[in-house]
Amino acid sequence: MERTFLAIKPDGVQRGLVGEIIQRLEQKGFTLVGLKLLQVSKELASTHYGEHQAKPFFPGLVEFITSGPVVAMVWEGKGVIATARKMIGATNPLNSEPGTIRGDFGIDVGRNVIHGSDAPETAVKEISLWFGPEELVAWSSSLTPWIY
Ligand code: ABT
Ligand code: MG
């Protein structure tokens, strides 16, 4: 079953959006298989955003991601990588459609509430960067077989 890595950024945690975001993904029908709150190190932030190392916004990005606790999550379900990105919305919240997480809760591209893996290869890489295998729980609720 497909898995993706999602992280509620320090702005989302500070603004009390953790419950709302988890609720949206649960109600969609995805399954939470990994969850932790952590203070991100500069090293983890730099590795996670390694592809942006040469960009002018990189130092500010690392500073932001390490500025307060982050809620790191792994979600599972059919098509979860692309669909979670759709539920998150465009990178710049001013362009995100209403109804998406960023469209409903964000304004600034540098404070865009939540991260989501952008492709299957990225998802695999990010899940193993943020979580050990022992932190992930494979389960399915036999009470909700109608979701799929
Ligand atoms: P992430 O889910 O955080 O990776 O965002 P997304 O994939 O939608 O967008 P990308 B391009 O990966 O942006 C990474 C972070 O860099 C910030 N950013 C991006 C800027 O601050 N200025 C910019 O001009 C661009 C293009 C937004 C993303 N995260 N934050 N915070
Ligand atoms: Mg990205």
mmCIF file of N, CA, C and O in Angstrom, residues 50-119:
data_model
loop_
_atom_site.group_PDB
_atom_site.id
_atom_site.type_symbol
_atom_site.label_atom_id
_atom_site.label_comp_id
_atom_site.label_asym_id
_atom_site.label_seq_id
_atom_site.Cartn_x
_atom_site.Cartn_y
_atom_site.Cartn_z
ATOM 1 N N GLY A 50 17.520 19.417 0.888
ATOM 2 C CA GLY A 50 18.792 19.401 0.161
ATOM 3 C C GLY A 50 18.692 19.900 -1.265
ATOM 4 O O GLY A 50 19.609 20.557 -1.756
ATOM 5 N N GLU A 51 17.557 19.601 -1.931
ATOM 6 C CA GLU A 51 17.408 20.015 -3.339
ATOM 7 C C GLU A 51 17.370 21.542 -3.482
ATOM 8 O O GLU A 51 17.540 22.069 -4.579
ATOM 9 N N HIS A 52 17.109 22.255 -2.379
ATOM 10 C CA HIS A 52 17.008 23.718 -2.443
ATOM 11 C C HIS A 52 18.266 24.425 -1.922
ATOM 12 O O HIS A 52 18.265 25.644 -1.751
ATOM 13 N N GLN A 53 19.315 23.628 -1.651
ATOM 14 C CA GLN A 53 20.534 24.150 -1.011
ATOM 15 C C GLN A 53 21.074 25.431 -1.669
ATOM 16 O O GLN A 53 21.545 26.325 -0.980
ATOM 17 N N ALA A 54 21.008 25.513 -3.001
ATOM 18 C CA ALA A 54 21.608 26.651 -3.713
ATOM 19 C C ALA A 54 20.648 27.834 -3.858
ATOM 20 O O ALA A 54 21.034 28.886 -4.340
ATOM 21 N N LYS A 55 19.391 27.652 -3.415
ATOM 22 C CA LYS A 55 18.390 28.711 -3.633
ATOM 23 C C LYS A 55 18.555 29.824 -2.589
ATOM 24 O O LYS A 55 18.978 29.574 -1.459
ATOM 25 N N PRO A 56 18.181 31.037 -2.968
ATOM 26 C CA PRO A 56 18.349 32.175 -2.040
ATOM 27 C C PRO A 56 17.502 32.018 -0.774
ATOM 28 O O PRO A 56 17.868 32.543 0.275
ATOM 29 N N PHE A 57 16.389 31.284 -0.858
ATOM 30 C CA PHE A 57 15.520 31.172 0.314
ATOM 31 C C PHE A 57 15.931 30.045 1.268
ATOM 32 O O PHE A 57 15.315 29.860 2.311
ATOM 33 N N PHE A 58 17.032 29.308 0.911
ATOM 34 C CA PHE A 58 17.410 28.136 1.708
ATOM 35 C C PHE A 58 17.714 28.448 3.180
ATOM 36 O O PHE A 58 17.160 27.781 4.074
ATOM 37 N N PRO A 59 18.583 29.452 3.481
ATOM 38 C CA PRO A 59 18.886 29.718 4.897
ATOM 39 C C PRO A 59 17.621 30.044 5.705
ATOM 40 O O PRO A 59 17.444 29.556 6.821
ATOM 41 N N GLY A 60 16.748 30.857 5.128
ATOM 42 C CA GLY A 60 15.510 31.211 5.824
ATOM 43 C C GLY A 60 14.603 30.008 6.003
ATOM 44 O O GLY A 60 13.915 29.872 7.028
ATOM 45 N N LEU A 61 14.611 29.118 5.033
ATOM 46 C CA LEU A 61 13.797 27.900 5.096
ATOM 47 C C LEU A 61 14.250 27.005 6.247
ATOM 48 O O LEU A 61 13.434 26.528 7.049
ATOM 49 N N VAL A 62 15.569 26.822 6.361
ATOM 50 C CA VAL A 62 16.120 25.989 7.443
ATOM 51 C C VAL A 62 15.836 26.642 8.795
ATOM 52 O O VAL A 62 15.435 25.974 9.763
ATOM 53 N N GLU A 63 15.993 27.958 8.852
ATOM 54 C CA GLU A 63 15.730 28.674 10.103
ATOM 55 C C GLU A 63 14.267 28.494 10.527
ATOM 56 O O GLU A 63 13.952 28.240 11.693
ATOM 57 N N PHE A 64 13.361 28.590 9.545
ATOM 58 C CA PHE A 64 11.927 28.441 9.828
ATOM 59 C C PHE A 64 11.594 27.025 10.309
ATOM 60 O O PHE A 64 10.921 26.854 11.340
ATOM 61 N N ILE A 65 12.083 26.021 9.600
ATOM 62 C CA ILE A 65 11.721 24.636 9.934
ATOM 63 C C ILE A 65 12.280 24.228 11.303
ATOM 64 O O ILE A 65 11.721 23.371 11.978
ATOM 65 N N THR A 66 13.379 24.883 11.728
ATOM 66 C CA THR A 66 13.974 24.548 13.026
ATOM 67 C C THR A 66 13.505 25.507 14.134
ATOM 68 O O THR A 66 14.002 25.452 15.250
ATOM 69 N N SER A 67 12.537 26.384 13.821
ATOM 70 C CA SER A 67 12.164 27.436 14.771
ATOM 71 C C SER A 67 11.205 26.977 15.856
ATOM 72 O O SER A 67 10.977 27.690 16.835
ATOM 73 N N GLY A 68 10.638 25.794 15.702
ATOM 74 C CA GLY A 68 9.679 25.290 16.686
ATOM 75 C C GLY A 68 9.324 23.868 16.321
ATOM 76 O O GLY A 68 9.783 23.368 15.287
ATOM 77 N N PRO A 69 8.512 23.209 17.157
ATOM 78 C CA PRO A 69 8.222 21.802 16.899
ATOM 79 C C PRO A 69 7.482 21.568 15.579
ATOM 80 O O PRO A 69 6.710 22.407 15.121
ATOM 81 N N VAL A 70 7.765 20.411 15.003
ATOM 82 C CA VAL A 70 7.139 19.948 13.763
ATOM 83 C C VAL A 70 6.429 18.630 14.077
ATOM 84 O O VAL A 70 6.924 17.831 14.876
ATOM 85 N N VAL A 71 5.269 18.404 13.475
ATOM 86 C CA VAL A 71 4.586 17.109 13.606
ATOM 87 C C VAL A 71 4.845 16.300 12.337
ATOM 88 O O VAL A 71 4.361 16.646 11.263
ATOM 89 N N ALA A 72 5.659 15.253 12.485
ATOM 90 C CA ALA A 72 6.032 14.399 11.352
ATOM 91 C C ALA A 72 5.084 13.204 11.297
ATOM 92 O O ALA A 72 4.769 12.605 12.330
ATOM 93 N N MET A 73 4.619 12.888 10.093
ATOM 94 C CA MET A 73 3.619 11.824 9.947
ATOM 95 C C MET A 73 3.884 10.995 8.707
ATOM 96 O O MET A 73 4.389 11.494 7.704
ATOM 97 N N VAL A 74 3.496 9.725 8.789
ATOM 98 C CA VAL A 74 3.439 8.887 7.593
ATOM 99 C C VAL A 74 1.991 8.440 7.428
ATOM 100 O O VAL A 74 1.365 7.958 8.383
ATOM 101 N N TRP A 75 1.459 8.674 6.231
ATOM 102 C CA TRP A 75 0.077 8.306 5.920
ATOM 103 C C TRP A 75 0.066 7.266 4.816
ATOM 104 O O TRP A 75 0.915 7.311 3.916
ATOM 105 N N GLU A 76 -0.904 6.377 4.885
ATOM 106 C CA GLU A 76 -0.993 5.267 3.940
ATOM 107 C C GLU A 76 -2.349 5.262 3.263
ATOM 108 O O GLU A 76 -3.351 5.614 3.887
ATOM 109 N N GLY A 77 -2.376 4.836 2.005
ATOM 110 C CA GLY A 77 -3.649 4.672 1.306
ATOM 111 C C GLY A 77 -3.486 4.731 -0.193
ATOM 112 O O GLY A 77 -2.438 5.140 -0.699
ATOM 113 N N LYS A 78 -4.534 4.346 -0.878
ATOM 114 C CA LYS A 78 -4.510 4.345 -2.337
ATOM 115 C C LYS A 78 -4.281 5.768 -2.861
ATOM 116 O O LYS A 78 -5.030 6.681 -2.514
ATOM 117 N N GLY A 79 -3.254 5.954 -3.644
ATOM 118 C CA GLY A 79 -2.982 7.255 -4.261
ATOM 119 C C GLY A 79 -2.643 8.363 -3.276
ATOM 120 O O GLY A 79 -2.766 9.548 -3.598
ATOM 121 N N VAL A 80 -2.169 7.991 -2.072
ATOM 122 C CA VAL A 80 -2.017 8.997 -1.009
ATOM 123 C C VAL A 80 -0.978 10.076 -1.355
ATOM 124 O O VAL A 80 -1.125 11.228 -0.920
ATOM 125 N N ILE A 81 0.040 9.751 -2.135
ATOM 126 C CA ILE A 81 1.089 10.745 -2.401
ATOM 127 C C ILE A 81 0.511 11.936 -3.178
ATOM 128 O O ILE A 81 0.598 13.083 -2.743
ATOM 129 N N ALA A 82 -0.118 11.645 -4.304
ATOM 130 C CA ALA A 82 -0.663 12.724 -5.140
ATOM 131 C C ALA A 82 -1.883 13.371 -4.492
ATOM 132 O O ALA A 82 -2.061 14.597 -4.550
ATOM 133 N N THR A 83 -2.718 12.570 -3.859
ATOM 134 C CA THR A 83 -3.951 13.123 -3.288
ATOM 135 C C THR A 83 -3.655 14.002 -2.079
ATOM 136 O O THR A 83 -4.283 15.055 -1.905
ATOM 137 N N ALA A 84 -2.683 13.622 -1.263
ATOM 138 C CA ALA A 84 -2.314 14.477 -0.127
ATOM 139 C C ALA A 84 -1.776 15.802 -0.642
ATOM 140 O O ALA A 84 -2.084 16.868 -0.093
ATOM 141 N N ARG A 85 -0.975 15.778 -1.724
ATOM 142 C CA ARG A 85 -0.468 17.028 -2.313
ATOM 143 C C ARG A 85 -1.630 17.911 -2.780
ATOM 144 O O ARG A 85 -1.607 19.130 -2.631
ATOM 145 N N LYS A 86 -2.652 17.240 -3.363
ATOM 146 C CA LYS A 86 -3.831 17.990 -3.823
ATOM 147 C C LYS A 86 -4.571 18.612 -2.627
ATOM 148 O O LYS A 86 -5.022 19.752 -2.693
ATOM 149 N N MET A 87 -4.673 17.844 -1.545
ATOM 150 C CA MET A 87 -5.347 18.353 -0.343
ATOM 151 C C MET A 87 -4.535 19.473 0.304
ATOM 152 O O MET A 87 -5.102 20.359 0.959
ATOM 153 N N ILE A 88 -3.207 19.440 0.151
ATOM 154 C CA ILE A 88 -2.331 20.479 0.703
ATOM 155 C C ILE A 88 -2.452 21.763 -0.105
ATOM 156 O O ILE A 88 -2.519 22.848 0.446
ATOM 157 N N GLY A 89 -2.469 21.655 -1.421
ATOM 158 C CA GLY A 89 -2.604 22.832 -2.279
ATOM 159 C C GLY A 89 -1.269 23.359 -2.776
ATOM 160 O O GLY A 89 -0.205 22.882 -2.384
ATOM 161 N N ALA A 90 -1.327 24.378 -3.636
ATOM 162 C CA ALA A 90 -0.134 24.933 -4.276
ATOM 163 C C ALA A 90 0.853 25.481 -3.240
ATOM 164 O O ALA A 90 0.450 25.907 -2.158
ATOM 165 N N THR A 91 2.154 25.471 -3.622
ATOM 166 C CA THR A 91 3.230 25.897 -2.712
ATOM 167 C C THR A 91 2.993 27.291 -2.134
ATOM 168 O O THR A 91 3.158 27.505 -0.935
ATOM 169 N N ASN A 92 2.614 28.234 -3.007
ATOM 170 C CA ASN A 92 2.329 29.593 -2.533
ATOM 171 C C ASN A 92 0.855 29.673 -2.114
ATOM 172 O O ASN A 92 -0.044 29.587 -2.958
ATOM 173 N N PRO A 93 0.594 29.840 -0.824
ATOM 174 C CA PRO A 93 -0.800 29.813 -0.332
ATOM 175 C C PRO A 93 -1.701 30.849 -0.993
ATOM 176 O O PRO A 93 -2.923 30.686 -0.993
ATOM 177 N N LEU A 94 -1.097 31.892 -1.568
ATOM 178 C CA LEU A 94 -1.936 32.873 -2.274
ATOM 179 C C LEU A 94 -2.510 32.278 -3.552
ATOM 180 O O LEU A 94 -3.508 32.777 -4.094
ATOM 181 N N ASN A 95 -1.870 31.207 -4.058
ATOM 182 C CA ASN A 95 -2.366 30.532 -5.260
ATOM 183 C C ASN A 95 -3.109 29.241 -4.946
ATOM 184 O O ASN A 95 -3.661 28.611 -5.842
ATOM 185 N N SER A 96 -3.086 28.797 -3.701
ATOM 186 C CA SER A 96 -3.747 27.538 -3.345
ATOM 187 C C SER A 96 -5.251 27.732 -3.380
ATOM 188 O O SER A 96 -5.771 28.743 -2.897
ATOM 189 N N GLU A 97 -5.941 26.743 -3.932
ATOM 190 C CA GLU A 97 -7.401 26.830 -4.009
ATOM 191 C C GLU A 97 -8.012 26.792 -2.603
ATOM 192 O O GLU A 97 -7.531 26.063 -1.728
ATOM 193 N N PRO A 98 -9.097 27.545 -2.397
ATOM 194 C CA PRO A 98 -9.876 27.373 -1.163
ATOM 195 C C PRO A 98 -10.304 25.908 -1.053
ATOM 196 O O PRO A 98 -10.584 25.274 -2.069
ATOM 197 N N GLY A 99 -10.331 25.384 0.163
ATOM 198 C CA GLY A 99 -10.646 23.973 0.342
ATOM 199 C C GLY A 99 -9.396 23.137 0.528
ATOM 200 O O GLY A 99 -9.451 22.043 1.070
ATOM 201 N N THR A 100 -8.251 23.680 0.086
ATOM 202 C CA THR A 100 -6.986 22.996 0.378
ATOM 203 C C THR A 100 -6.465 23.519 1.720
ATOM 204 O O THR A 100 -6.892 24.576 2.197
ATOM 205 N N ILE A 101 -5.520 22.772 2.302
ATOM 206 C CA ILE A 101 -5.004 23.176 3.621
ATOM 207 C C ILE A 101 -4.318 24.540 3.528
ATOM 208 O O ILE A 101 -4.610 25.453 4.301
ATOM 209 N N ARG A 102 -3.432 24.703 2.536
ATOM 210 C CA ARG A 102 -2.752 25.996 2.401
ATOM 211 C C ARG A 102 -3.721 27.089 1.948
ATOM 212 O O ARG A 102 -3.608 28.245 2.364
ATOM 213 N N GLY A 103 -4.671 26.723 1.096
ATOM 214 C CA GLY A 103 -5.654 27.695 0.614
ATOM 215 C C GLY A 103 -6.543 28.203 1.740
ATOM 216 O O GLY A 103 -6.985 29.356 1.729
ATOM 217 N N ASP A 104 -6.807 27.348 2.718
ATOM 218 C CA ASP A 104 -7.678 27.748 3.827
ATOM 219 C C ASP A 104 -6.922 28.405 4.974
ATOM 220 O O ASP A 104 -7.499 29.195 5.719
ATOM 221 N N PHE A 105 -5.629 28.055 5.132
ATOM 222 C CA PHE A 105 -4.947 28.479 6.355
ATOM 223 C C PHE A 105 -3.659 29.272 6.151
ATOM 224 O O PHE A 105 -3.008 29.620 7.124
ATOM 225 N N GLY A 106 -3.259 29.544 4.905
ATOM 226 C CA GLY A 106 -1.958 30.179 4.702
ATOM 227 C C GLY A 106 -2.003 31.443 3.871
ATOM 228 O O GLY A 106 -2.989 31.715 3.171
ATOM 229 N N ILE A 107 -0.922 32.209 3.940
ATOM 230 C CA ILE A 107 -0.771 33.434 3.152
ATOM 231 C C ILE A 107 0.623 33.484 2.522
ATOM 232 O O ILE A 107 0.779 33.862 1.371
ATOM 233 N N ASP A 108 1.650 33.057 3.290
ATOM 234 C CA ASP A 108 3.045 33.298 2.913
ATOM 235 C C ASP A 108 3.704 32.007 2.422
ATOM 236 O O ASP A 108 3.580 30.961 3.068
ATOM 237 N N VAL A 109 4.421 32.082 1.288
ATOM 238 C CA VAL A 109 5.082 30.890 0.732
ATOM 239 C C VAL A 109 6.130 30.331 1.696
ATOM 240 O O VAL A 109 6.391 29.131 1.722
ATOM 241 N N GLY A 110 6.707 31.180 2.503
ATOM 242 C CA GLY A 110 7.703 30.727 3.476
ATOM 243 C C GLY A 110 7.092 30.265 4.786
ATOM 244 O O GLY A 110 7.809 29.880 5.717
ATOM 245 N N ARG A 111 5.770 30.268 4.887
ATOM 246 C CA ARG A 111 5.058 29.823 6.096
ATOM 247 C C ARG A 111 3.826 29.066 5.620
ATOM 248 O O ARG A 111 2.697 29.471 5.905
ATOM 249 N N ASN A 112 4.072 27.960 4.893
ATOM 250 C CA ASN A 112 2.930 27.336 4.220
ATOM 251 C C ASN A 112 2.371 26.092 4.904
ATOM 252 O O ASN A 112 1.826 25.197 4.264
ATOM 253 N N VAL A 113 2.504 26.039 6.218
ATOM 254 C CA VAL A 113 1.743 25.167 7.126
ATOM 255 C C VAL A 113 2.128 23.680 7.107
ATOM 256 O O VAL A 113 2.212 23.050 8.155
ATOM 257 N N ILE A 114 2.312 23.111 5.927
ATOM 258 C CA ILE A 114 2.488 21.653 5.868
ATOM 259 C C ILE A 114 3.363 21.256 4.688
ATOM 260 O O ILE A 114 3.356 21.925 3.645
ATOM 261 N N HIS A 115 4.118 20.201 4.869
ATOM 262 C CA HIS A 115 4.914 19.606 3.794
ATOM 263 C C HIS A 115 4.310 18.271 3.387
ATOM 264 O O HIS A 115 3.815 17.530 4.225
ATOM 265 N N GLY A 116 4.413 17.958 2.091
ATOM 266 C CA GLY A 116 4.036 16.625 1.616
ATOM 267 C C GLY A 116 4.999 16.142 0.549
ATOM 268 O O GLY A 116 5.411 16.926 -0.312
ATOM 269 N N SER A 117 5.374 14.873 0.592
ATOM 270 C CA SER A 117 6.260 14.300 -0.431
ATOM 271 C C SER A 117 5.645 14.519 -1.804
ATOM 272 O O SER A 117 4.437 14.389 -1.987
ATOM 273 N N ASP A 118 6.523 14.825 -2.801
ATOM 274 C CA ASP A 118 5.988 15.194 -4.114
ATOM 275 C C ASP A 118 6.012 14.070 -5.151
ATOM 276 O O ASP A 118 5.538 14.271 -6.268
ATOM 277 N N ALA A 119 6.572 12.898 -4.813
ATOM 278 C CA ALA A 119 6.634 11.791 -5.775
ATOM 279 C C ALA A 119 6.953 10.493 -5.021
ATOM 280 O O ALA A 119 7.437 10.552 -3.883
#
